PDB file of C-alpha atoms and ligand atoms in Angstrom:
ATOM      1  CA  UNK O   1      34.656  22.712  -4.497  1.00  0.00           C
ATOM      2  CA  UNK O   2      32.625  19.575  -3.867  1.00  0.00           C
ATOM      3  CA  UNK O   3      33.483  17.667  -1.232  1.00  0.00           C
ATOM      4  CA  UNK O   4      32.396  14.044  -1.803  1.00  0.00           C
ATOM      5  CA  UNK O   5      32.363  12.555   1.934  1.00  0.00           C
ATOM      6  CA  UNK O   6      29.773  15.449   2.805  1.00  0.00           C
ATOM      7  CA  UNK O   7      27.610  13.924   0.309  1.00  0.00           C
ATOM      8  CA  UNK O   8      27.984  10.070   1.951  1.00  0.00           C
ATOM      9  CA  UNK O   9      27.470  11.819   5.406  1.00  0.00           C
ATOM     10  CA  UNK O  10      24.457  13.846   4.611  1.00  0.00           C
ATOM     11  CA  UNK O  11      22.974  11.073   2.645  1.00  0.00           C
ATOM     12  CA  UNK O  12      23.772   8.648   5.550  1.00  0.00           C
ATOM     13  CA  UNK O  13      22.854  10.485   8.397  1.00  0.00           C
ATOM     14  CA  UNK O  14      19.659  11.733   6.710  1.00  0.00           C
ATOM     15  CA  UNK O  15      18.429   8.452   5.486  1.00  0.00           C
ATOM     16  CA  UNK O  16      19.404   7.001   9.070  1.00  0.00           C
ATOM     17  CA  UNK O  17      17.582   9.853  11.158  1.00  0.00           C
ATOM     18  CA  UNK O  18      14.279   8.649   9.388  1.00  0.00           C
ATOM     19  CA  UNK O  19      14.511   4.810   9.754  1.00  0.00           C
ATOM     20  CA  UNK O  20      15.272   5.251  13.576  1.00  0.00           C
ATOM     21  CA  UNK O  21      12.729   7.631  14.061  1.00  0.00           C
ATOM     22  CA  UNK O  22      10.121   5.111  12.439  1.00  0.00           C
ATOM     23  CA  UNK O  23      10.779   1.791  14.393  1.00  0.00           C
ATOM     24  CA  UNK O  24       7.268   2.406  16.395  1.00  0.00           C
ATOM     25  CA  UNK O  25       5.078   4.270  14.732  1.00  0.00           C
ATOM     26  CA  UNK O  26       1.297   4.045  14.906  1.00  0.00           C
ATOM     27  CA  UNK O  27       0.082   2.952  11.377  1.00  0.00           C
ATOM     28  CA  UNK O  28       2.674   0.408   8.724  1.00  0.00           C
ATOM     29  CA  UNK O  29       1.498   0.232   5.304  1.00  0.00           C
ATOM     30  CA  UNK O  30       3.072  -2.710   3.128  1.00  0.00           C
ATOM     31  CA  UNK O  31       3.240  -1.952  -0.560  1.00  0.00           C
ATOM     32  CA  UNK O  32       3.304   1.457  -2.466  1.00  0.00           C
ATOM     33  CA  UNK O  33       0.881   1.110  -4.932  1.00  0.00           C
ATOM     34  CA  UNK O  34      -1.889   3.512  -5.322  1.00  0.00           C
ATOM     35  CA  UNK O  35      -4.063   2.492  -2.592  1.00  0.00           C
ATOM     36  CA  UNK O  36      -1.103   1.761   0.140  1.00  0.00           C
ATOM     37  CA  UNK O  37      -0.119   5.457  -1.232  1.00  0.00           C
ATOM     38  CA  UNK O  38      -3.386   7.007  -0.835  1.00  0.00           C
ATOM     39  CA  UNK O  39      -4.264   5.059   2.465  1.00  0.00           C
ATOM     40  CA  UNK O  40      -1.236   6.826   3.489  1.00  0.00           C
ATOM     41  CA  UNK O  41      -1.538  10.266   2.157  1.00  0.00           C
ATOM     42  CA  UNK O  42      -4.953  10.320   4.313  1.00  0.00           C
ATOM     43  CA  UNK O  43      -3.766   9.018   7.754  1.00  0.00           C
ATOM     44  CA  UNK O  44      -0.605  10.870   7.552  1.00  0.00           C
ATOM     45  CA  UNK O  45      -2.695  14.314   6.591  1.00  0.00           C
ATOM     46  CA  UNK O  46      -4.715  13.150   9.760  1.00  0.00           C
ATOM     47  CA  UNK O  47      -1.601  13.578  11.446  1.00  0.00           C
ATOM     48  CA  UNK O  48      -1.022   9.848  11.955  1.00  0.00           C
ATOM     49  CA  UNK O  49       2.529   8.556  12.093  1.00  0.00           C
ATOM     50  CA  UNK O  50       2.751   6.763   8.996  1.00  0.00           C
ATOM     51  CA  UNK O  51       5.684   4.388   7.800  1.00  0.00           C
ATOM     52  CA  UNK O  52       5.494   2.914   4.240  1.00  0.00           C
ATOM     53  CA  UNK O  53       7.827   0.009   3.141  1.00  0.00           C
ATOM     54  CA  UNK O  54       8.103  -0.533  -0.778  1.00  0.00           C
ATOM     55  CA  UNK O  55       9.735  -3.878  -1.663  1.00  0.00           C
ATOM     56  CA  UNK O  56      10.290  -2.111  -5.525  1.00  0.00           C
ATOM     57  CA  UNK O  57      12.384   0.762  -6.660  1.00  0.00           C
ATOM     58  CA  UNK O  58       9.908   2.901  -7.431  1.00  0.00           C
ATOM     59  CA  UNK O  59       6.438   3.423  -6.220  1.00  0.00           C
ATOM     60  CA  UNK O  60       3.020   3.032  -7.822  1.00  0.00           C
ATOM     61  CA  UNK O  61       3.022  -0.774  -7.907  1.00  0.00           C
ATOM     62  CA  UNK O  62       0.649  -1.576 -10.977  1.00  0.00           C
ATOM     63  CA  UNK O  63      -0.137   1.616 -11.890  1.00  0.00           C
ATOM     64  CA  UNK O  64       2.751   3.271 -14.001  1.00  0.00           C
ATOM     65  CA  UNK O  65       2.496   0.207 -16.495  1.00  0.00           C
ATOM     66  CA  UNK O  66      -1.400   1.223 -16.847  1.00  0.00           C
ATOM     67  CA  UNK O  67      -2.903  -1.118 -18.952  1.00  0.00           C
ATOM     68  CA  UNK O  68      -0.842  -3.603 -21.108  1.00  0.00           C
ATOM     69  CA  UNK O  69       1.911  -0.834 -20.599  1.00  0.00           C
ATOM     70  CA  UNK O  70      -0.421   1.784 -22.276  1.00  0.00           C
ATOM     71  CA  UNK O  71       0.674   4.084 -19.533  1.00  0.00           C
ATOM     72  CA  UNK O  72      -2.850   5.178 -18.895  1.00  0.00           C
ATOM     73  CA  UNK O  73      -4.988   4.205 -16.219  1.00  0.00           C
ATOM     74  CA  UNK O  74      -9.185   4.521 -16.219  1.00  0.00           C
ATOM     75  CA  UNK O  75     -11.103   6.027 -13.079  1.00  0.00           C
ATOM     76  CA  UNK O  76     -14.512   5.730 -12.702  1.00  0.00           C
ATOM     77  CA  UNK O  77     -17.084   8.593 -11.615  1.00  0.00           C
ATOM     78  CA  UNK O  78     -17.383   7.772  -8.288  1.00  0.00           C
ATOM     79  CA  UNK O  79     -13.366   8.543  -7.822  1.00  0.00           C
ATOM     80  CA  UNK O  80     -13.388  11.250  -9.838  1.00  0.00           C
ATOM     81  CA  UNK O  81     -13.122  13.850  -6.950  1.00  0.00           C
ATOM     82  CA  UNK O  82     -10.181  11.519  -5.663  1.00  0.00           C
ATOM     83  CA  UNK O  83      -8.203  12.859  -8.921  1.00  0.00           C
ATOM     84  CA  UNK O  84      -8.723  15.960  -8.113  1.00  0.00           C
ATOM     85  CA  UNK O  85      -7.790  15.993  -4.214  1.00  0.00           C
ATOM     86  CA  UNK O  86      -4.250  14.464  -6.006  1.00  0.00           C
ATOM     87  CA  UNK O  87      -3.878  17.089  -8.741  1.00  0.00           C
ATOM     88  CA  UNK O  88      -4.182  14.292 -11.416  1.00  0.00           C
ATOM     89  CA  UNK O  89      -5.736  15.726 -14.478  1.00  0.00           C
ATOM     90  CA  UNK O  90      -7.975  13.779 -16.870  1.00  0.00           C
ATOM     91  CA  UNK O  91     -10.314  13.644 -19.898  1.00  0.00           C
ATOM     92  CA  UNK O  92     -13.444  12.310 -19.842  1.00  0.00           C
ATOM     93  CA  UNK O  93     -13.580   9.665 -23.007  1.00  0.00           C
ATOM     94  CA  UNK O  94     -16.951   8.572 -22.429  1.00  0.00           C
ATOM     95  CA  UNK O  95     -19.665   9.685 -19.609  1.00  0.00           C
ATOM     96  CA  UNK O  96     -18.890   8.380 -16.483  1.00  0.00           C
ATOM     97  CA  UNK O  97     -15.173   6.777 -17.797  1.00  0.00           C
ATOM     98  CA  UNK O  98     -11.733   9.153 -16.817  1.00  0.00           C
ATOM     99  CA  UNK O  99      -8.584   8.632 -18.457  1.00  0.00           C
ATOM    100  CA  UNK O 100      -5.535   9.646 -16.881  1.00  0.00           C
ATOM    101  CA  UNK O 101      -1.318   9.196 -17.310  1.00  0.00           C
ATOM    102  CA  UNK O 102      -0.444   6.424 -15.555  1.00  0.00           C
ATOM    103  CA  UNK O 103       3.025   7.803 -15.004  1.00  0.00           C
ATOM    104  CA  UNK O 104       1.737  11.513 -13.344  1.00  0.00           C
ATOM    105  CA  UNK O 105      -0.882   9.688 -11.374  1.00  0.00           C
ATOM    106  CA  UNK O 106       2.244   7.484  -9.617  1.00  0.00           C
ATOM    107  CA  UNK O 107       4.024  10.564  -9.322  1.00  0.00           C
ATOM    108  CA  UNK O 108       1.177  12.553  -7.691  1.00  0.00           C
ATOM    109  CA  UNK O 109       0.208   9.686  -5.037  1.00  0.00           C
ATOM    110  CA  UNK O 110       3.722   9.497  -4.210  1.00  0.00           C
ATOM    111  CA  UNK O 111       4.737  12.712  -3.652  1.00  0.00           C
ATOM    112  CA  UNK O 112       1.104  13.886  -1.840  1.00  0.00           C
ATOM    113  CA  UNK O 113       1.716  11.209   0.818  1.00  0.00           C
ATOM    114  CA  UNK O 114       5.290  12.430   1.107  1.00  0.00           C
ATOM    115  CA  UNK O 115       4.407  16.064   1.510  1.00  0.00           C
ATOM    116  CA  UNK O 116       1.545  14.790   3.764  1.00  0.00           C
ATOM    117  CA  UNK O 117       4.586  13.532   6.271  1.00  0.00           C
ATOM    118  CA  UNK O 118       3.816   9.917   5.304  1.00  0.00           C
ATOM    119  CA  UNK O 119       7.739   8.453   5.700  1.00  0.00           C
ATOM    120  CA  UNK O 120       8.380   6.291   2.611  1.00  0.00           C
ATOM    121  CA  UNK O 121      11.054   3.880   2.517  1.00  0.00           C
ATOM    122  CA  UNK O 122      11.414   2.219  -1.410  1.00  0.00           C
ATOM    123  CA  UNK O 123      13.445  -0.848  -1.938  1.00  0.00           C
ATOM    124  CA  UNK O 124      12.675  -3.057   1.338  1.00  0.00           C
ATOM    125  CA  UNK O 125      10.263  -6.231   1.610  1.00  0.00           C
ATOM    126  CA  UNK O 126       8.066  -7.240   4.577  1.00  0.00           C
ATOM    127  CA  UNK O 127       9.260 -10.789   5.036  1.00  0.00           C
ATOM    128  CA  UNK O 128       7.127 -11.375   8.124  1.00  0.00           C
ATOM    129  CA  UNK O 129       4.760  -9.961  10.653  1.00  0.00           C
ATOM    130  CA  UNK O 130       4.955  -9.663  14.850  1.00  0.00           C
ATOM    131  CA  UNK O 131       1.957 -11.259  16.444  1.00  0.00           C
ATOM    132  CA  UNK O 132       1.171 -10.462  20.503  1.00  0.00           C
ATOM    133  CA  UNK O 133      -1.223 -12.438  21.837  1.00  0.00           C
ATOM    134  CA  UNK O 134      -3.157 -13.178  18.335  1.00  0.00           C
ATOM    135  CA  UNK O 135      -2.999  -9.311  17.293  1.00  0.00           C
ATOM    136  CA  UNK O 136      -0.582  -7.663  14.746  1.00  0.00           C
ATOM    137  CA  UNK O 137       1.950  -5.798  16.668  1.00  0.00           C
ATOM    138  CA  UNK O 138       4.312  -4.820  13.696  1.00  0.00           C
ATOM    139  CA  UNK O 139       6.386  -5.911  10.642  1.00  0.00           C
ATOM    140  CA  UNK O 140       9.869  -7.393   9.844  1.00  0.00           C
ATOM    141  CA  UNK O 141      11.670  -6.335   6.998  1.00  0.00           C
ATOM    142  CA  UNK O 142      14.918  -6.901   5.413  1.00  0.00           C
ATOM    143  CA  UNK O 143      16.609  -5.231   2.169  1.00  0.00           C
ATOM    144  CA  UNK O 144      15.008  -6.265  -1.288  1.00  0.00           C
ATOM    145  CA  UNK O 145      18.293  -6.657  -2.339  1.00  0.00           C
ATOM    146  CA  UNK O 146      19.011  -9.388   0.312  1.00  0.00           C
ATOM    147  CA  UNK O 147      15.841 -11.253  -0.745  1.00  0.00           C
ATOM    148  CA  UNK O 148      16.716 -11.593  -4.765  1.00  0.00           C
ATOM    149  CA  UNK O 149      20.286 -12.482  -4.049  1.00  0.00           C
ATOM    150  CA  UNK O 150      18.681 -14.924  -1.466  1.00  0.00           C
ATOM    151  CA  UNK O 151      21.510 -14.186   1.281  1.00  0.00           C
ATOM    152  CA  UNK O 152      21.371 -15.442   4.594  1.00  0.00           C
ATOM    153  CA  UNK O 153      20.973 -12.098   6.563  1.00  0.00           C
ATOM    154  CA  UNK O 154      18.674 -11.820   9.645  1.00  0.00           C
ATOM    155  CA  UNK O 155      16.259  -9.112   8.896  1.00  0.00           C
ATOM    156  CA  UNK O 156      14.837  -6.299  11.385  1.00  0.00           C
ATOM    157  CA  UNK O 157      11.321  -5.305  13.123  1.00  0.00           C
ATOM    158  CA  UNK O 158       9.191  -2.200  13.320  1.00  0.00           C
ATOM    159  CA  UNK O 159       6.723  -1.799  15.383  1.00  0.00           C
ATOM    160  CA  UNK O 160       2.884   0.145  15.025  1.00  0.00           C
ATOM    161  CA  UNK O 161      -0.440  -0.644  16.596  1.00  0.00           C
ATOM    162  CA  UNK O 162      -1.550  -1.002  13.288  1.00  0.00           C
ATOM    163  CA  UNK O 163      -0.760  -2.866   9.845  1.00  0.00           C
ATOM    164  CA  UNK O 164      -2.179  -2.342   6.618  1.00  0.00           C
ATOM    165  CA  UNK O 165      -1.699  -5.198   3.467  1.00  0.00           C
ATOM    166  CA  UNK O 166      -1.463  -2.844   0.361  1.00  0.00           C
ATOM    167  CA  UNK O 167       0.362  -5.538  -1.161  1.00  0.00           C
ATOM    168  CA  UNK O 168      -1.917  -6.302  -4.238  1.00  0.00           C
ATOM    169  CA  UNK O 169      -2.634  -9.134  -5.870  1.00  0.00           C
ATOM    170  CA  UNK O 170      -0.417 -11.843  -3.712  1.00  0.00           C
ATOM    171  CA  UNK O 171      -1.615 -10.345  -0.183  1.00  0.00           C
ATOM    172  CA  UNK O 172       1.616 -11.382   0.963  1.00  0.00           C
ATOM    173  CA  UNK O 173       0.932  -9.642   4.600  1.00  0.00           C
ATOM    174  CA  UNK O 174      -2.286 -11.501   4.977  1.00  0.00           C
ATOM    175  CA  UNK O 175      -0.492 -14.437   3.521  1.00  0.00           C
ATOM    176  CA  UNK O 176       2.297 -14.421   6.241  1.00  0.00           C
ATOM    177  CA  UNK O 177      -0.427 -14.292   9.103  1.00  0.00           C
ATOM    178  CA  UNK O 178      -2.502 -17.264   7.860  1.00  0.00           C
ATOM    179  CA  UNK O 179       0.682 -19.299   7.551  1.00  0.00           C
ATOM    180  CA  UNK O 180       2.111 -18.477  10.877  1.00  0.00           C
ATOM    181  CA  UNK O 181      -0.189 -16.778  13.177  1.00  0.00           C
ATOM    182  CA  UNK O 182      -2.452 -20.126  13.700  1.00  0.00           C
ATOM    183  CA  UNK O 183      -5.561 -17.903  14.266  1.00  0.00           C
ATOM    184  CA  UNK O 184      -8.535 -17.153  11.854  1.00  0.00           C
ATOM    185  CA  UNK O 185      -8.930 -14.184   9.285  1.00  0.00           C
ATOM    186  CA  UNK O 186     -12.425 -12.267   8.966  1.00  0.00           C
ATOM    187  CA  UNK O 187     -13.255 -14.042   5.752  1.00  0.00           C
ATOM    188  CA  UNK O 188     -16.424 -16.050   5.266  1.00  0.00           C
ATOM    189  CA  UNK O 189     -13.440 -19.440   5.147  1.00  0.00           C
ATOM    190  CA  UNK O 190     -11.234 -18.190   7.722  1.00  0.00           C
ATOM    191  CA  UNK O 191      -8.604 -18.075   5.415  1.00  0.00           C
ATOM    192  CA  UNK O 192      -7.750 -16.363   1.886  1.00  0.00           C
ATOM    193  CA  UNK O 193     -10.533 -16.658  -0.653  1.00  0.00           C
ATOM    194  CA  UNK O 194      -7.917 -16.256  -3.376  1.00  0.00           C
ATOM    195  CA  UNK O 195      -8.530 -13.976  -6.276  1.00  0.00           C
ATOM    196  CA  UNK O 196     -11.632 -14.507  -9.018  1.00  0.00           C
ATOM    197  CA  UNK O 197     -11.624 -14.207 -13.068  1.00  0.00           C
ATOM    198  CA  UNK O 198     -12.435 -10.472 -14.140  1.00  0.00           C
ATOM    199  CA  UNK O 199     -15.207  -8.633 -14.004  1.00  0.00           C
ATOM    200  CA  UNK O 200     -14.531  -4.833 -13.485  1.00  0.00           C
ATOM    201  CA  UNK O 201     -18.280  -3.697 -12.901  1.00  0.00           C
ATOM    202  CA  UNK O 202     -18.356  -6.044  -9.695  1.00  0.00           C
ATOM    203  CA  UNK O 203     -14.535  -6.428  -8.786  1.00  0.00           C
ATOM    204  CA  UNK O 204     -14.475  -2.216  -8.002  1.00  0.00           C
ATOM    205  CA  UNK O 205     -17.392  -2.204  -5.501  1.00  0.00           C
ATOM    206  CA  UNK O 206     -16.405  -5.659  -3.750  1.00  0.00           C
ATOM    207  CA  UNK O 207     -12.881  -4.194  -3.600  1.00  0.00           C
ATOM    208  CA  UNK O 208     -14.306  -1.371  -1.338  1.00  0.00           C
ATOM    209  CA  UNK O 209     -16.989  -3.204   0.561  1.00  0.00           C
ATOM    210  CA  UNK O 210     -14.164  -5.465   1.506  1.00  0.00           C
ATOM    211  CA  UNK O 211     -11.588  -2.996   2.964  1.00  0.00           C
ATOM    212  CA  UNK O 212     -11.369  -3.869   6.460  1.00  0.00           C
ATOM    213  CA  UNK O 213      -9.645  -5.321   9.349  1.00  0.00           C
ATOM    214  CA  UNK O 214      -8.880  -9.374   8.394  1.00  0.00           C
ATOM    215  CA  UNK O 215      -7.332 -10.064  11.702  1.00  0.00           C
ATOM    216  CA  UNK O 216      -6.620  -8.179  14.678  1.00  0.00           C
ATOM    217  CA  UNK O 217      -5.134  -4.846  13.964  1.00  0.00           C
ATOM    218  CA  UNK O 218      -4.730  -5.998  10.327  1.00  0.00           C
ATOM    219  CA  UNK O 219      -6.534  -4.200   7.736  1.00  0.00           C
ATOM    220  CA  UNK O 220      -6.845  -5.037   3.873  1.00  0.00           C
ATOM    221  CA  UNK O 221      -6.800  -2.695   1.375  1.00  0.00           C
ATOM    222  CA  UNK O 222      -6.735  -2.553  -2.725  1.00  0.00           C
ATOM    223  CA  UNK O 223      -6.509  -6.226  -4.748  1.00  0.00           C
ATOM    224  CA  UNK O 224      -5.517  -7.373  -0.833  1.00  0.00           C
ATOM    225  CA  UNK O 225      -8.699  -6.554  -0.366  1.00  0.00           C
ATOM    226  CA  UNK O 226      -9.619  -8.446  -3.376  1.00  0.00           C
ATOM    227  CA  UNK O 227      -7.769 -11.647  -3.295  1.00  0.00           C
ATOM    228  CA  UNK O 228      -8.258 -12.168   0.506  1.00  0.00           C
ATOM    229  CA  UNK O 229     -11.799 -11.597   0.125  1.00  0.00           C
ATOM    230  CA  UNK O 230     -12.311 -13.788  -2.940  1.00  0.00           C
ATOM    231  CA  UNK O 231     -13.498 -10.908  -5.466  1.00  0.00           C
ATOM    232  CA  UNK O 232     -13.097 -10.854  -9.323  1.00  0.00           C
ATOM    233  CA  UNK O 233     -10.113  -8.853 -10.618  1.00  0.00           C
ATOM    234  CA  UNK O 234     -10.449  -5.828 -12.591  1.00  0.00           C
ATOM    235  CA  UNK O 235      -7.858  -5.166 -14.757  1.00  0.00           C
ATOM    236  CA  UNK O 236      -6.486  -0.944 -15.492  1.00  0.00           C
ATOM    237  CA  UNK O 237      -9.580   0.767 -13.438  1.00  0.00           C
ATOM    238  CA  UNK O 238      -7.862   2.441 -10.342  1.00  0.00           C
ATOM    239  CA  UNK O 239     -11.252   4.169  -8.994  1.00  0.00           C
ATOM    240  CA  UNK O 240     -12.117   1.330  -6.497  1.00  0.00           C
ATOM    241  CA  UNK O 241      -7.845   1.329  -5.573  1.00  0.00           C
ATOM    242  CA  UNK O 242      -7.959   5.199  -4.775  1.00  0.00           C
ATOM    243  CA  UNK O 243     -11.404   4.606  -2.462  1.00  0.00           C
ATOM    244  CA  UNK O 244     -10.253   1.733  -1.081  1.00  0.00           C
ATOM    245  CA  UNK O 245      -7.297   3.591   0.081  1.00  0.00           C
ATOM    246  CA  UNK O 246      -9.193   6.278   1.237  1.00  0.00           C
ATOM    247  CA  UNK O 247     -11.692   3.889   3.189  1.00  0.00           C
ATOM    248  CA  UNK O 248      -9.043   2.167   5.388  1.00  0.00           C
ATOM    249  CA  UNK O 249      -7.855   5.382   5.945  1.00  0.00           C
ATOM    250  CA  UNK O 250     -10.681   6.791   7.548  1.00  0.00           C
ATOM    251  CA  UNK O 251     -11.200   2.994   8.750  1.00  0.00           C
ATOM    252  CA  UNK O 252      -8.224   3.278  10.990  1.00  0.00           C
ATOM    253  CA  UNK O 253      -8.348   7.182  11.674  1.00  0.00           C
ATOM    254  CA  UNK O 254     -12.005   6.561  13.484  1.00  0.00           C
ATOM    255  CA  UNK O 255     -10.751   3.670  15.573  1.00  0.00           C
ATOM    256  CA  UNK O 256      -7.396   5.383  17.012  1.00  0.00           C
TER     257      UNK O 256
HETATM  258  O1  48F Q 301      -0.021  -4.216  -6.925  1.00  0.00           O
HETATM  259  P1  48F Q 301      -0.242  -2.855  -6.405  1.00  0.00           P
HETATM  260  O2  48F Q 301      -0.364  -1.750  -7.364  1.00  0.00           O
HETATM  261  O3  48F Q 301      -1.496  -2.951  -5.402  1.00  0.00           O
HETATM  262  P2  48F Q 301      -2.816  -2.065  -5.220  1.00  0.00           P
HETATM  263  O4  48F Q 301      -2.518  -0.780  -4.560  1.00  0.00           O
HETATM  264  O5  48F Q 301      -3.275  -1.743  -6.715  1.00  0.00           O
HETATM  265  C1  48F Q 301      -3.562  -2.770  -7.633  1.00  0.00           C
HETATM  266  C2  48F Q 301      -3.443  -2.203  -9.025  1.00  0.00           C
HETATM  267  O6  48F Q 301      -2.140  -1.723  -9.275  1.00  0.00           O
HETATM  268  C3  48F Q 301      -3.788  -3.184 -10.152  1.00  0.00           C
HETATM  269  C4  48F Q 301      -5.202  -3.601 -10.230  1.00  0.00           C
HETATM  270  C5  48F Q 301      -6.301  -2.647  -9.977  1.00  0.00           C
HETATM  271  O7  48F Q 301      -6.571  -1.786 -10.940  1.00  0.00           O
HETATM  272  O8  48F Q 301      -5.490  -4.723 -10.488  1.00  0.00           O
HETATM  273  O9  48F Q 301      -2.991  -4.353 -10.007  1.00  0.00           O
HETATM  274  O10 48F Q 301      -3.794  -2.955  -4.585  1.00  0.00           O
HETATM  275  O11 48F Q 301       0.936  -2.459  -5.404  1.00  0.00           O
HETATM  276  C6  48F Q 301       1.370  -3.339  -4.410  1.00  0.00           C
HETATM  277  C7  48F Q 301       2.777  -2.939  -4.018  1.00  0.00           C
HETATM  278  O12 48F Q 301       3.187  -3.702  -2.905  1.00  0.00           O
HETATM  279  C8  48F Q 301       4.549  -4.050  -3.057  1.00  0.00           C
HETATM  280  C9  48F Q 301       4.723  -4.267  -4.545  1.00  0.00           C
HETATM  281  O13 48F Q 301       6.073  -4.118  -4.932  1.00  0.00           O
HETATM  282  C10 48F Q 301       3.804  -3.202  -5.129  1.00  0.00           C
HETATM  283  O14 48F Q 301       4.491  -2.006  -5.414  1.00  0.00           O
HETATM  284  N1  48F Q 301       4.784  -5.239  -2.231  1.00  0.00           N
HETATM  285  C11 48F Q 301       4.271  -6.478  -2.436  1.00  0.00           C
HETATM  286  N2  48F Q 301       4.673  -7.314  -1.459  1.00  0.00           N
HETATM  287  C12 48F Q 301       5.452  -6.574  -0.624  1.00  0.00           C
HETATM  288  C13 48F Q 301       5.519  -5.249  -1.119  1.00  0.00           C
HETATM  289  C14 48F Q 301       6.185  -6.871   0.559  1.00  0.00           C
HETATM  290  N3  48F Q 301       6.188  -8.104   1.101  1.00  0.00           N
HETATM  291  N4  48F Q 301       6.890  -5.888   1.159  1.00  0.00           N
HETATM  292  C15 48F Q 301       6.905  -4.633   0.620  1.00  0.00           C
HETATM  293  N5  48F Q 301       6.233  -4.296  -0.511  1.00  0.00           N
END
């Protein structure tokens, strides 16, 4: 016999255990797509307390819908050994040039930073940051649900020493601290450069180069990296995401 209230209660108290348990917690990523996924599959194999919030269903962000929603995704040489570390096969189409499912590569990210201990929580939006004394203390976050039904509910914080914008294109953590924080970012303007026209062979490099801490205790990774910095875009090549991941990663790992 199935006994439907055991179901609510184990869902409930499950779910519940883990959202307590990750009010402070040393590292916050905002966004789950791959390189807020694999910034958190390395800190959290560091053995870093790692909280994700995911304002979508499902993560991957821009990668499942690979490139005009040809569900495959391109990686570059220089990530190739990133594929690997994932379990993500590929074929090499030309030298140099990896193609790859879109869909498995989501799947792999996601459940690597899972197994890693990274504590994943889908279907909740960062609405705004906590600053101390011009440094990011934490995050505030409220139900996605709340935001697209645009109800009036008073949202919660979390607390971390660190925070990292994986948001992607819009940089919406970044965003949120130039608005309210008063201070400066790290960028040659003080403030977002705002994203450039394409141009993959320079986009993937600048994307790295520019993974880094914006404002205190606020690092940048992925197209935030990108847009805050002022690179070109770079359309369905994920090699500089995966890195850039990786470098904010070891970024934050060296300096806790
Ligand atoms: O956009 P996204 O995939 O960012 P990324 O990791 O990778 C970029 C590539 O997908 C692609 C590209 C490079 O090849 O150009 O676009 O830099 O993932 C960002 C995730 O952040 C979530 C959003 O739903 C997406 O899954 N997100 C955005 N804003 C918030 C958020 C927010 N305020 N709170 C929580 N999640």
């Amino acid at each position: 016999m199935i006994e439907e209230t055991i179901i609510s209660k184990a869902i409930i108290e499950s779910y519940l255990h883990e959202l307590i348990d990750s009010v402070e917690s040393e590292i916050i990523v905002g966004g789950g797509g791959p390189s807020g996924l694999c910034a958190a599959y390395y800190l959290a194999k560091r053995g870093l307390k790692v909280v994700l919030f995911e304002r979508a269903l499902k993560l991957g962000g821009g990668m499942p819908g690979g490139g005009i929603m040809f569900n495959r995704i391109v990686v570059q040489e220089e990530a190739r050994d990133m594929l690997a570390e994932f379990d993500i096969r590929c074929q090499e189409y030309k030298k140099g040039y990896f193609v790859a499912n879109s869909l498995e590569a989501s799947a792999a990210l996601t459940d690597k930073a899972l197994k890693a201990g990274a504590r994943i929580f889908n279907l909740i939006t960062i609405e705004d940051v906590i600053v101390r004394e011009q440094q990011v203390a934490g995050v505030v976050i409220n139900w996605t649900s709340a935001e697209m039904a645009k109800l009036h509910i008073d949202p919660i914080s979390f607390k971390s020493k660190v925070v990292i914008d994986a948001t992607g294109h819009p940089c919406e953590i970044t965003r949120i601290v130039e608005k309210k924080s008063g201070g400066r970012l790290d960028t040659p303007s003080g403030k977002i450069e705002g994203e450039k026209s394409m141009w993959a062979d320079v986009a993937e490099q600048f994307t790295i180069d520019n993974t880094k801490e914006v404002f205190p205790n606020l690092y940048v990774c992925g197209m935030a990296s990108n847009a805050v910095f002022g690179g070109p875009r770079m359309g369905p090549i994920f090699g500089g995401m995966l890195l850039s991941g990786k470098k904010v990663a070891e970024l934050i790992a060296h300096k806790m």
